[in-house]
Every structure is written in C-alpha cells, then in structure tokens.
C-alpha cells in the first residue's frame, strides 16, 4: 500500500503543478497578452512566376517575408493536372492513409490523406516504425521514377472523367506522332516519366539557395529522409473554413526555422464548387469506420469562425478567384485555397505572454478554433492554380480552406533552415 500512496501523492503533486502553471500563464496573458503581427515587407507574400530565386528564399528563410508563391512552377499545367488525376485515382481506389496531425492529445485524424510507400515521419516515429519509414523512402523514390509503358496508357477517360493516360513530357502532339509506328501504335514505346514535381523542387532549391539544398539524413544511420509525399483532400472536408494550426511551436529566428513547400496538382472544378453539399456524410478512402467527413453534427458545422449565418453551401471564396488564359482560352482556375497570418512572435517573452492562446494552435477543439480566428483577425489568402508552388514558415498560423465537392491534390515536403551558411534540408 505504501507504493500506491507514493504514486498517488506524486500524481496529485504533478496535477497541482500543471494547474498552477496554467493559472500563471492565464494571469500573464490577461495582464500582458497581445499578439504581435508583422507589417510591411515582413508581412508580404512574394509572388513570382516559373522558378525559385535566391533573394526570395533568403527573405523567406530569415522571416523577412510571410510566404512565397511561385505561379506555374511545374508545367505545362496539363502535366500537373495529369499527375493530380493519377494520384486522385489512387486515393479513390482506397490506397490513401490518413495524415494524422500531432496535437496536445497525441496523433489525431485530419482532413488530409497521404499516398506513397511510407508514412510521414511524425506518424512512423510515434508508432515506433522508423525502420519501415526509411525502407519505404527508398521504394517511394524508385516507384515515382519508373518508366511508363505507353502501350498500357492509352488516352481514355473512366466513368468519373479522370484521365487514365499519362502522355506527358513528350512535347507537342506533333512530336509525339512522329515517334509512333506506321499504324499509329505506341505499344512498344517505354519512356521515362516526366520529372516528378518534388524532384524538380529539390533540384531548383539546390540551385537557388546559396549553400545548396538536399535530403536530410538520420544522424546515426545516415539514411536519407523522404523528399515529400502526395496529399489528397476529398470533399466534403470536416473543417469548412480550414483548420488553423502550426507545425512547430517556436519563436521566429533569422538563423533557423521550419518551412513547407506545397505543389498543387489538382483542384475542385468550378462546377463542383458550385454544387450544394450533400445531406449525407461520406467516408474518405482509408478512414476508419465512424470517421465522418460530411456536414453531420459530429464534425462538420462547428468548423465555423462563429458567424452562424447558416450558409454551409460552399467554402471556396469564388468572389476572389481569378481567370487564367491557358492555350488561348479562359478558364476559372485560380482558387483561394490557403490562409496564412503574418504572426510575428520573435521572442520568448512574446511567446510566454500569449502561451494560453498559442497552445490552441495544436488543438482541434472547435471552441479553441473559434477563439484563434477571433484573435488572429483576417488572414491573407492565396489563390493557386495547378502547377503553383507555395512555401511558408509553418511556425506561422495557417489553414487549408475546406470545400464541399471534388478533390484537391498537392505534394508537400518540409524544409529545415539551419543558418545562412548551411544547406537547406528536406524531409517528409
């Protein structure tokens, strides 16, 4: 009994200590709290076209800009869409696994599903499967670079309208025809696939950053980390206005930081965006039974910022979407899908005096999400099209806007900045 009493005493002491800390930080925030926001150039979203530039990367990595948006990073746009169609089809076939997020309560399900030969490292590490992760990394690299058998990839559409061919990377139609046989057959042709978008990103990042960039490696085993993974979101998402969060809790420092790179390959069509939400809930491929992703009371309607206007019809801000000219025709392709706040917590003091509010950035509690949006105010929205790249510091609050119909496919990796005289390190 003595051991039991000692255990209970230690538990009670620990609970009292935690309660005391919560009360202290609540008092500190009540007296000195107030979120600091960057303004001017530090709050800027840099917009470029086509490729990465050294000066832009330096500004982003030193937190002298809030985000970097490279339009038409991967192209032509049809190539991005074809990759998106392939990955979307994989998800619809049930090959996706939920991309769980790390919260104060441990790993929790999210709106995002991932594809590939390995899980994200945070999941593998939490499950004690790091060896499986590193073996999967090698398989993922190999599989994304497999030659394409053109005889098995004829131009067809299935019942959902998704392309099942992969006739990308061959130049114009004329150059493709010149490579056909006399009977027009391509059955014997086997060509390398177009450059995997994450490989293109890694190459450009290495070229643009003054000290170069490459895959992060495990300190002990020297095995390389993954170069990024597909992310698939299927409507209806549980968070109508997006889940506000950070991926790392730390003050901003000009000498280090954690960033993400996101390449968008497929977006919901204008027709899908205009559809009314279904009254029934759906379960995404790979989600456990009982995981509702619809507008049921279990998960859906609470993902509001508190404005109970009753409008659950659509989450995309179509009023701010723009049109691009593609091959001479105008199509509604740019969609406001991403929100970021230029929060400028740059010291421990700023962090501690807002600790209670900041802790909500690791929680999926609806009430805390409402409080966060109220405190953060209006976000900056980024409109993207297929092939666009967004880079941002994931220590700043951000959210992927939800939607009701269709599919959004992107590729994501993380980039570690360890100083201006160090290589940038990529992992997933």
GROMACS .gro file of C-alpha atoms in nm:
model
  428
    1UNK     CA    1   0.000   0.000   0.000
    2UNK     CA    2   0.293   0.227   0.064
    3UNK     CA    3   0.390   0.221  -0.304
    4UNK     CA    4   0.033   0.303  -0.407
    5UNK     CA    5   0.021   0.601  -0.171
    6UNK     CA    6   0.350   0.731  -0.304
    7UNK     CA    7   0.224   0.702  -0.661
    8UNK     CA    8  -0.098   0.887  -0.576
    9UNK     CA    9   0.097   1.161  -0.399
   10UNK     CA   10   0.327   1.206  -0.699
   11UNK     CA   11   0.027   1.218  -0.933
   12UNK     CA   12  -0.151   1.475  -0.718
   13UNK     CA   13   0.165   1.686  -0.697
   14UNK     CA   14   0.205   1.672  -1.075
   15UNK     CA   15  -0.158   1.773  -1.135
   16UNK     CA   16  -0.128   2.059  -0.888
   17UNK     CA   17   0.190   2.179  -1.057
   18UNK     CA   18   0.027   2.168  -1.401
   19UNK     CA   19  -0.276   2.353  -1.270
   20UNK     CA   20  -0.053   2.617  -1.115
   21UNK     CA   21   0.130   2.668  -1.444
   22UNK     CA   22  -0.198   2.706  -1.633
   23UNK     CA   23  -0.318   2.965  -1.383
   24UNK     CA   24   0.011   3.154  -1.407
   25UNK     CA   25   0.008   3.170  -1.788
   26UNK     CA   26  -0.359   3.269  -1.784
   27UNK     CA   27  -0.274   3.556  -1.548
   28UNK     CA   28   0.028   3.655  -1.757
   29UNK     CA   29  -0.177   3.660  -2.077
   30UNK     CA   30  -0.459   3.852  -1.910
   31UNK     CA   31  -0.218   4.124  -1.797
   32UNK     CA   32   0.044   4.137  -2.073
   33UNK     CA   33  -0.101   3.940  -2.363
   34UNK     CA   34  -0.141   4.069  -2.716
   35UNK     CA   35  -0.038   3.904  -3.040
   36UNK     CA   36   0.242   4.080  -3.235
   37UNK     CA   37   0.192   4.091  -3.612
   38UNK     CA   38   0.446   4.160  -3.883
   39UNK     CA   39   0.374   4.454  -4.112
   40UNK     CA   40   0.527   4.595  -4.427
   41UNK     CA   41   0.769   4.370  -4.615
   42UNK     CA   42   0.771   4.113  -4.337
   43UNK     CA   43   0.400   4.056  -4.397
   44UNK     CA   44   0.445   4.029  -4.774
   45UNK     CA   45   0.357   3.723  -4.980
   46UNK     CA   46   0.622   3.724  -5.254
   47UNK     CA   47   0.477   3.633  -5.593
   48UNK     CA   48   0.697   3.509  -5.878
   49UNK     CA   49   0.643   3.318  -6.200
   50UNK     CA   50   0.813   2.999  -6.309
   51UNK     CA   51   1.108   2.938  -6.076
   52UNK     CA   52   1.274   2.996  -5.742
   53UNK     CA   53   1.504   3.296  -5.686
   54UNK     CA   54   1.785   3.321  -5.431
   55UNK     CA   55   1.685   3.660  -5.292
   56UNK     CA   56   1.328   3.544  -5.233
   57UNK     CA   57   1.444   3.234  -5.049
   58UNK     CA   58   1.675   3.434  -4.824
   59UNK     CA   59   1.392   3.670  -4.732
   60UNK     CA   60   1.157   3.382  -4.659
   61UNK     CA   61   1.407   3.179  -4.456
   62UNK     CA   62   1.501   3.479  -4.241
   63UNK     CA   63   1.133   3.565  -4.186
   64UNK     CA   64   1.156   3.890  -4.378
   65UNK     CA   65   0.853   3.773  -4.579
   66UNK     CA   66   0.549   3.569  -4.478
   67UNK     CA   67   0.522   3.334  -4.778
   68UNK     CA   68   0.648   3.271  -5.130
   69UNK     CA   69   0.407   3.192  -5.416
   70UNK     CA   70   0.563   3.073  -5.742
   71UNK     CA   71   0.299   3.057  -6.014
   72UNK     CA   72   0.341   2.799  -6.291
   73UNK     CA   73   0.628   2.635  -6.103
   74UNK     CA   74   0.554   2.294  -6.254
   75UNK     CA   75   0.431   2.284  -6.608
   76UNK     CA   76   0.286   2.278  -6.851
   77UNK     CA   77  -0.030   2.296  -6.644
   78UNK     CA   78  -0.177   1.992  -6.817
   79UNK     CA   79   0.117   1.787  -6.688
   80UNK     CA   80   0.036   1.893  -6.332
   81UNK     CA   81  -0.328   1.800  -6.384
   82UNK     CA   82  -0.235   1.456  -6.515
   83UNK     CA   83  -0.024   1.386  -6.207
   84UNK     CA   84  -0.318   1.507  -5.997
   85UNK     CA   85  -0.557   1.274  -6.181
   86UNK     CA   86  -0.328   0.974  -6.125
   87UNK     CA   87  -0.293   1.043  -5.754
   88UNK     CA   88  -0.662   1.119  -5.716
   89UNK     CA   89  -0.746   0.786  -5.875
   90UNK     CA   90  -0.514   0.609  -5.630
   91UNK     CA   91  -0.698   0.774  -5.341
   92UNK     CA   92  -1.039   0.681  -5.482
   93UNK     CA   93  -0.919   0.321  -5.505
   94UNK     CA   94  -0.862   0.322  -5.130
   95UNK     CA   95  -0.483   0.343  -5.130
   96UNK     CA   96  -0.469   0.651  -4.909
   97UNK     CA   97  -0.392   0.662  -4.537
   98UNK     CA   98  -0.497   0.943  -4.307
   99UNK     CA   99  -0.225   1.203  -4.248
  100UNK     CA  100  -0.256   1.229  -3.872
  101UNK     CA  101  -0.156   1.553  -3.702
  102UNK     CA  102   0.038   1.584  -3.379
  103UNK     CA  103  -0.169   1.758  -3.112
  104UNK     CA  104  -0.156   1.802  -2.737
  105UNK     CA  105  -0.355   1.477  -2.713
  106UNK     CA  106  -0.126   1.282  -2.945
  107UNK     CA  107  -0.193   1.185  -3.307
  108UNK     CA  108  -0.538   1.278  -3.440
  109UNK     CA  109  -0.707   1.227  -3.777
  110UNK     CA  110  -0.714   1.517  -4.021
  111UNK     CA  111  -0.882   1.612  -4.349
  112UNK     CA  112  -0.575   1.501  -4.542
  113UNK     CA  113  -0.491   1.158  -4.681
  114UNK     CA  114  -0.145   1.062  -4.798
  115UNK     CA  115  -0.024   0.822  -5.064
  116UNK     CA  116   0.312   0.659  -5.109
  117UNK     CA  117   0.541   0.382  -4.992
  118UNK     CA  118   0.592   0.529  -4.645
  119UNK     CA  119   0.402   0.722  -4.381
  120UNK     CA  120   0.502   1.076  -4.280
  121UNK     CA  121   0.793   1.062  -4.036
  122UNK     CA  122   0.592   1.200  -3.741
  123UNK     CA  123   0.350   0.907  -3.771
  124UNK     CA  124   0.620   0.644  -3.823
  125UNK     CA  125   0.818   0.778  -3.527
  126UNK     CA  126   0.513   0.783  -3.297
  127UNK     CA  127   0.436   0.422  -3.390
  128UNK     CA  128   0.796   0.307  -3.347
  129UNK     CA  129   0.830   0.218  -3.716
  130UNK     CA  130   1.126   0.429  -3.822
  131UNK     CA  131   1.299   0.136  -3.995
  132UNK     CA  132   0.986   0.081  -4.206
  133UNK     CA  133   0.990   0.452  -4.284
  134UNK     CA  134   1.345   0.455  -4.420
  135UNK     CA  135   1.287   0.140  -4.625
  136UNK     CA  136   0.971   0.297  -4.765
  137UNK     CA  137   1.158   0.615  -4.857
  138UNK     CA  138   1.380   0.420  -5.098
  139UNK     CA  139   1.079   0.248  -5.254
  140UNK     CA  140   0.896   0.578  -5.295
  141UNK     CA  141   1.187   0.733  -5.486
  142UNK     CA  142   1.215   0.432  -5.715
  143UNK     CA  143   0.843   0.400  -5.785
  144UNK     CA  144   0.795   0.768  -5.876
  145UNK     CA  145   1.070   0.734  -6.139
  146UNK     CA  146   0.954   0.413  -6.304
  147UNK     CA  147   0.936   0.418  -6.686
  148UNK     CA  148   0.587   0.448  -6.833
  149UNK     CA  149   0.468   0.181  -7.075
  150UNK     CA  150   0.281   0.389  -7.329
  151UNK     CA  151   0.112   0.082  -7.474
  152UNK     CA  152  -0.064   0.038  -7.140
  153UNK     CA  153  -0.151   0.405  -7.104
  154UNK     CA  154  -0.383   0.487  -7.392
  155UNK     CA  155  -0.580   0.809  -7.385
  156UNK     CA  156  -0.909   0.721  -7.218
  157UNK     CA  157  -1.141   0.853  -6.954
  158UNK     CA  158  -1.318   0.644  -6.696
  159UNK     CA  159  -1.673   0.697  -6.572
  160UNK     CA  160  -1.561   0.975  -6.337
  161UNK     CA  161  -1.397   1.170  -6.620
  162UNK     CA  162  -1.047   1.119  -6.483
  163UNK     CA  163  -0.768   1.075  -6.738
  164UNK     CA  164  -0.611   0.731  -6.722
  165UNK     CA  165  -0.336   0.807  -6.971
  166UNK     CA  166  -0.002   0.960  -6.882
  167UNK     CA  167   0.102   1.105  -7.216
  168UNK     CA  168   0.306   1.382  -7.054
  169UNK     CA  169   0.657   1.503  -7.108
  170UNK     CA  170   0.657   1.430  -7.481
  171UNK     CA  171   0.639   1.785  -7.609
  172UNK     CA  172   0.374   1.880  -7.861
  173UNK     CA  173   0.128   1.645  -8.026
  174UNK     CA  174   0.334   1.666  -8.342
  175UNK     CA  175   0.647   1.537  -8.176
  176UNK     CA  176   0.450   1.255  -8.019
  177UNK     CA  177   0.306   1.148  -8.353
  178UNK     CA  178   0.650   1.144  -8.510
  179UNK     CA  179   0.750   0.877  -8.260
  180UNK     CA  180   0.459   0.645  -8.345
  181UNK     CA  181   0.479   0.342  -8.568
  182UNK     CA  182   0.326   0.328  -8.915
  183UNK     CA  183  -0.001   0.201  -8.769
  184UNK     CA  184  -0.011   0.476  -8.507
  185UNK     CA  185   0.068   0.230  -8.227
  186UNK     CA  186   0.282   0.320  -7.928
  187UNK     CA  187   0.262  -0.026  -7.770
  188UNK     CA  188   0.636  -0.090  -7.782
  189UNK     CA  189   0.735   0.252  -7.651
  190UNK     CA  190   0.856   0.285  -7.293
  191UNK     CA  191   0.971   0.630  -7.185
  192UNK     CA  192   1.085   0.782  -6.857
  193UNK     CA  193   0.805   0.964  -6.677
  194UNK     CA  194   0.808   1.342  -6.667
  195UNK     CA  195   1.013   1.479  -6.382
  196UNK     CA  196   0.842   1.410  -6.051
  197UNK     CA  197   0.744   1.759  -5.924
  198UNK     CA  198   0.916   1.709  -5.588
  199UNK     CA  199   1.239   1.616  -5.768
  200UNK     CA  200   1.210   1.937  -5.968
  201UNK     CA  201   1.163   2.132  -5.647
  202UNK     CA  202   1.466   1.969  -5.486
  203UNK     CA  203   1.685   2.049  -5.788
  204UNK     CA  204   1.574   2.413  -5.808
  205UNK     CA  205   1.613   2.461  -5.433
  206UNK     CA  206   1.968   2.326  -5.451
  207UNK     CA  207   2.046   2.565  -5.736
  208UNK     CA  208   1.884   2.872  -5.579
  209UNK     CA  209   1.994   2.854  -5.214
  210UNK     CA  210   2.348   2.996  -5.173
  211UNK     CA  211   2.472   2.693  -4.979
  212UNK     CA  212   2.271   2.434  -5.170
  213UNK     CA  213   1.997   2.200  -5.052
  214UNK     CA  214   1.936   1.828  -5.025
  215UNK     CA  215   1.770   1.549  -4.831
  216UNK     CA  216   1.805   1.546  -4.455
  217UNK     CA  217   1.978   1.239  -4.311
  218UNK     CA  218   1.943   1.047  -3.990
  219UNK     CA  219   2.228   1.140  -3.759
  220UNK     CA  220   2.313   0.782  -3.658
  221UNK     CA  221   2.233   0.567  -3.959
  222UNK     CA  222   2.296   0.834  -4.228
  223UNK     CA  223   1.984   0.712  -4.410
  224UNK     CA  224   1.806   0.982  -4.608
  225UNK     CA  225   1.463   1.114  -4.520
  226UNK     CA  226   1.180   1.129  -4.771
  227UNK     CA  227   1.162   1.402  -5.033
  228UNK     CA  228   0.790   1.466  -4.991
  229UNK     CA  229   0.453   1.294  -5.018
  230UNK     CA  230   0.121   1.339  -5.200
  231UNK     CA  231  -0.163   1.494  -5.000
  232UNK     CA  232  -0.522   1.431  -5.105
  233UNK     CA  233  -0.829   1.609  -4.968
  234UNK     CA  234  -1.173   1.481  -5.064
  235UNK     CA  235  -1.486   1.691  -5.022
  236UNK     CA  236  -1.673   1.740  -4.804
  237UNK     CA  237  -1.397   1.827  -4.559
  238UNK     CA  238  -1.470   1.843  -4.188
  239UNK     CA  239  -1.327   2.194  -4.147
  240UNK     CA  240  -1.536   2.427  -4.362
  241UNK     CA  241  -1.311   2.728  -4.315
  242UNK     CA  242  -0.989   2.539  -4.260
  243UNK     CA  243  -0.805   2.409  -3.954
  244UNK     CA  244  -0.582   2.685  -3.812
  245UNK     CA  245  -0.257   2.537  -3.685
  246UNK     CA  246   0.121   2.546  -3.678
  247UNK     CA  247   0.352   2.252  -3.741
  248UNK     CA  248   0.618   2.366  -3.496
  249UNK     CA  249   0.586   2.586  -3.189
  250UNK     CA  250   0.884   2.816  -3.162
  251UNK     CA  251   0.957   3.188  -3.193
  252UNK     CA  252   1.076   3.311  -3.532
  253UNK     CA  253   1.454   3.335  -3.564
  254UNK     CA  254   1.656   3.463  -3.861
  255UNK     CA  255   1.903   3.176  -3.816
  256UNK     CA  256   1.664   2.879  -3.818
  257UNK     CA  257   1.311   2.768  -3.889
  258UNK     CA  258   1.084   2.501  -4.030
  259UNK     CA  259   0.917   2.558  -4.366
  260UNK     CA  260   0.691   2.366  -4.601
  261UNK     CA  261   0.672   2.351  -4.979
  262UNK     CA  262   0.340   2.267  -5.143
  263UNK     CA  263   0.293   2.198  -5.516
  264UNK     CA  264  -0.072   2.192  -5.628
  265UNK     CA  265  -0.169   1.938  -5.893
  266UNK     CA  266  -0.548   1.914  -5.887
  267UNK     CA  267  -0.826   2.144  -5.765
  268UNK     CA  268  -1.204   2.108  -5.746
  269UNK     CA  269  -1.362   2.224  -6.072
  270UNK     CA  270  -1.584   2.532  -6.092
  271UNK     CA  271  -1.885   2.303  -6.143
  272UNK     CA  272  -1.801   2.105  -5.828
  273UNK     CA  273  -1.752   2.426  -5.632
  274UNK     CA  274  -2.100   2.543  -5.737
  275UNK     CA  275  -2.271   2.226  -5.616
  276UNK     CA  276  -2.471   2.226  -5.294
  277UNK     CA  277  -2.338   1.998  -5.018
  278UNK     CA  278  -2.488   1.655  -4.988
  279UNK     CA  279  -2.709   1.590  -4.688
  280UNK     CA  280  -2.531   1.261  -4.627
  281UNK     CA  281  -2.185   1.217  -4.487
  282UNK     CA  282  -1.910   1.032  -4.663
  283UNK     CA  283  -1.603   0.841  -4.551
  284UNK     CA  284  -1.279   0.901  -4.733
  285UNK     CA  285  -1.067   0.607  -4.851
  286UNK     CA  286  -0.859   0.465  -4.568
  287UNK     CA  287  -1.055   0.643  -4.295
  288UNK     CA  288  -1.164   0.426  -4.002
  289UNK     CA  289  -1.531   0.338  -3.968
  290UNK     CA  290  -1.717   0.617  -3.794
  291UNK     CA  291  -1.491   0.892  -3.925
  292UNK     CA  292  -1.743   1.127  -4.078
  293UNK     CA  293  -1.624   1.388  -4.323
  294UNK     CA  294  -1.962   1.536  -4.409
  295UNK     CA  295  -2.183   1.805  -4.260
  296UNK     CA  296  -2.309   1.594  -3.973
  297UNK     CA  297  -2.325   1.736  -3.624
  298UNK     CA  298  -2.035   1.509  -3.530
  299UNK     CA  299  -1.776   1.703  -3.721
  300UNK     CA  300  -1.896   1.948  -3.978
  301UNK     CA  301  -2.083   2.259  -3.879
  302UNK     CA  302  -1.868   2.355  -3.581
  303UNK     CA  303  -1.578   2.436  -3.813
  304UNK     CA  304  -1.705   2.791  -3.840
  305UNK     CA  305  -1.543   3.101  -3.702
  306UNK     CA  306  -1.856   3.178  -3.505
  307UNK     CA  307  -2.050   3.354  -3.779
  308UNK     CA  308  -2.360   3.135  -3.774
  309UNK     CA  309  -2.502   3.269  -4.095
  310UNK     CA  310  -2.642   2.931  -4.196
  311UNK     CA  311  -2.452   2.928  -4.523
  312UNK     CA  312  -2.296   2.583  -4.548
  313UNK     CA  313  -2.313   2.566  -4.925
  314UNK     CA  314  -1.954   2.634  -5.019
  315UNK     CA  315  -1.622   2.725  -4.865
  316UNK     CA  316  -1.422   2.847  -5.163
  317UNK     CA  317  -1.422   3.223  -5.195
  318UNK     CA  318  -1.522   3.233  -5.560
  319UNK     CA  319  -1.557   3.609  -5.548
  320UNK     CA  320  -1.178   3.634  -5.524
  321UNK     CA  321  -1.098   3.365  -5.776
  322UNK     CA  322  -0.937   3.478  -6.098
  323UNK     CA  323  -0.912   3.352  -6.451
  324UNK     CA  324  -0.602   3.249  -6.642
  325UNK     CA  325  -0.553   3.218  -7.015
  326UNK     CA  326  -0.448   2.865  -7.099
  327UNK     CA  327  -0.383   2.781  -7.466
  328UNK     CA  328  -0.581   3.086  -7.571
  329UNK     CA  329  -0.894   3.002  -7.373
  330UNK     CA  330  -1.008   3.147  -7.044
  331UNK     CA  331  -1.075   2.906  -6.760
  332UNK     CA  332  -1.156   2.972  -6.394
  333UNK     CA  333  -0.853   2.803  -6.245
  334UNK     CA  334  -0.720   3.014  -5.961
  335UNK     CA  335  -0.890   2.943  -5.630
  336UNK     CA  336  -0.840   3.094  -5.287
  337UNK     CA  337  -0.745   2.777  -5.102
  338UNK     CA  338  -0.487   2.880  -4.846
  339UNK     CA  339  -0.484   3.120  -4.550
  340UNK     CA  340  -0.187   3.247  -4.352
  341UNK     CA  341  -0.148   3.502  -4.074
  342UNK     CA  342   0.170   3.717  -4.050
  343UNK     CA  343   0.208   3.648  -3.679
  344UNK     CA  344   0.546   3.779  -3.566
  345UNK     CA  345   0.631   3.603  -3.240
  346UNK     CA  346   1.006   3.663  -3.233
  347UNK     CA  347   1.099   3.630  -2.865
  348UNK     CA  348   1.030   3.403  -2.573
  349UNK     CA  349   0.857   3.690  -2.398
  350UNK     CA  350   0.609   3.725  -2.684
  351UNK     CA  351   0.554   3.352  -2.667
  352UNK     CA  352   0.507   3.326  -2.290
  353UNK     CA  353   0.271   3.622  -2.263
  354UNK     CA  354   0.045   3.457  -2.520
  355UNK     CA  355   0.110   3.095  -2.421
  356UNK     CA  356  -0.251   3.003  -2.345
  357UNK     CA  357  -0.375   3.123  -2.682
  358UNK     CA  358  -0.074   2.985  -2.868
  359UNK     CA  359  -0.134   2.638  -2.724
  360UNK     CA  360  -0.464   2.629  -2.915
  361UNK     CA  361  -0.260   2.605  -3.237
  362UNK     CA  362  -0.202   2.236  -3.157
  363UNK     CA  363  -0.566   2.159  -3.081
  364UNK     CA  364  -0.858   2.051  -3.297
  365UNK     CA  365  -1.112   2.163  -3.036
  366UNK     CA  366  -1.382   2.366  -3.218
  367UNK     CA  367  -1.412   2.624  -2.940
  368UNK     CA  368  -1.039   2.693  -2.949
  369UNK     CA  369  -1.050   2.729  -3.329
  370UNK     CA  370  -1.320   2.994  -3.289
  371UNK     CA  371  -1.106   3.177  -3.033
  372UNK     CA  372  -0.799   3.159  -3.256
  373UNK     CA  373  -0.974   3.307  -3.558
  374UNK     CA  374  -1.113   3.589  -3.347
  375UNK     CA  375  -0.771   3.674  -3.201
  376UNK     CA  376  -0.582   3.639  -3.531
  377UNK     CA  377  -0.824   3.851  -3.735
  378UNK     CA  378  -0.848   3.843  -4.111
  379UNK     CA  379  -0.594   3.615  -4.282
  380UNK     CA  380  -0.408   3.666  -4.605
  381UNK     CA  381  -0.549   3.438  -4.875
  382UNK     CA  382  -0.350   3.282  -5.155
  383UNK     CA  383  -0.509   3.185  -5.487
  384UNK     CA  384  -0.348   2.898  -5.673
  385UNK     CA  385  -0.380   2.702  -5.997
  386UNK     CA  386  -0.247   2.359  -6.088
  387UNK     CA  387   0.132   2.371  -6.100
  388UNK     CA  388   0.171   2.652  -5.845
  389UNK     CA  389   0.415   2.630  -5.553
  390UNK     CA  390   0.362   2.781  -5.208
  391UNK     CA  391   0.641   2.799  -4.949
  392UNK     CA  392   0.583   2.925  -4.595
  393UNK     CA  393   0.717   2.905  -4.241
  394UNK     CA  394   0.498   2.651  -4.061
  395UNK     CA  395   0.564   2.828  -3.731
  396UNK     CA  396   0.314   3.089  -3.852
  397UNK     CA  397  -0.058   3.004  -3.822
  398UNK     CA  398  -0.203   2.876  -4.149
  399UNK     CA  399  -0.501   2.680  -4.279
  400UNK     CA  400  -0.608   2.497  -4.595
  401UNK     CA  401  -0.958   2.617  -4.678
  402UNK     CA  402  -1.217   2.339  -4.683
  403UNK     CA  403  -1.459   2.258  -4.964
  404UNK     CA  404  -1.773   2.054  -5.025
  405UNK     CA  405  -1.726   1.874  -5.356
  406UNK     CA  406  -1.435   1.745  -5.561
  407UNK     CA  407  -1.073   1.664  -5.488
  408UNK     CA  408  -0.762   1.865  -5.408
  409UNK     CA  409  -0.423   1.703  -5.466
  410UNK     CA  410  -0.087   1.850  -5.372
  411UNK     CA  411   0.267   1.740  -5.294
  412UNK     CA  412   0.432   1.851  -4.973
  413UNK     CA  413   0.773   1.838  -4.812
  414UNK     CA  414   0.932   2.019  -4.520
  415UNK     CA  415   1.244   2.234  -4.543
  416UNK     CA  416   1.470   2.297  -4.244
  417UNK     CA  417   1.669   2.621  -4.232
  418UNK     CA  418   1.971   2.592  -4.001
  419UNK     CA  419   2.153   2.914  -4.092
  420UNK     CA  420   2.264   3.114  -4.393
  421UNK     CA  421   2.591   2.922  -4.413
  422UNK     CA  422   2.423   2.579  -4.406
  423UNK     CA  423   2.245   2.365  -4.665
  424UNK     CA  424   1.868   2.356  -4.658
  425UNK     CA  425   1.747   2.012  -4.552
  426UNK     CA  426   1.437   1.846  -4.699
  427UNK     CA  427   1.228   1.579  -4.526
  428UNK     CA  428   0.877   1.436  -4.513
   0.00000   0.00000   0.00000
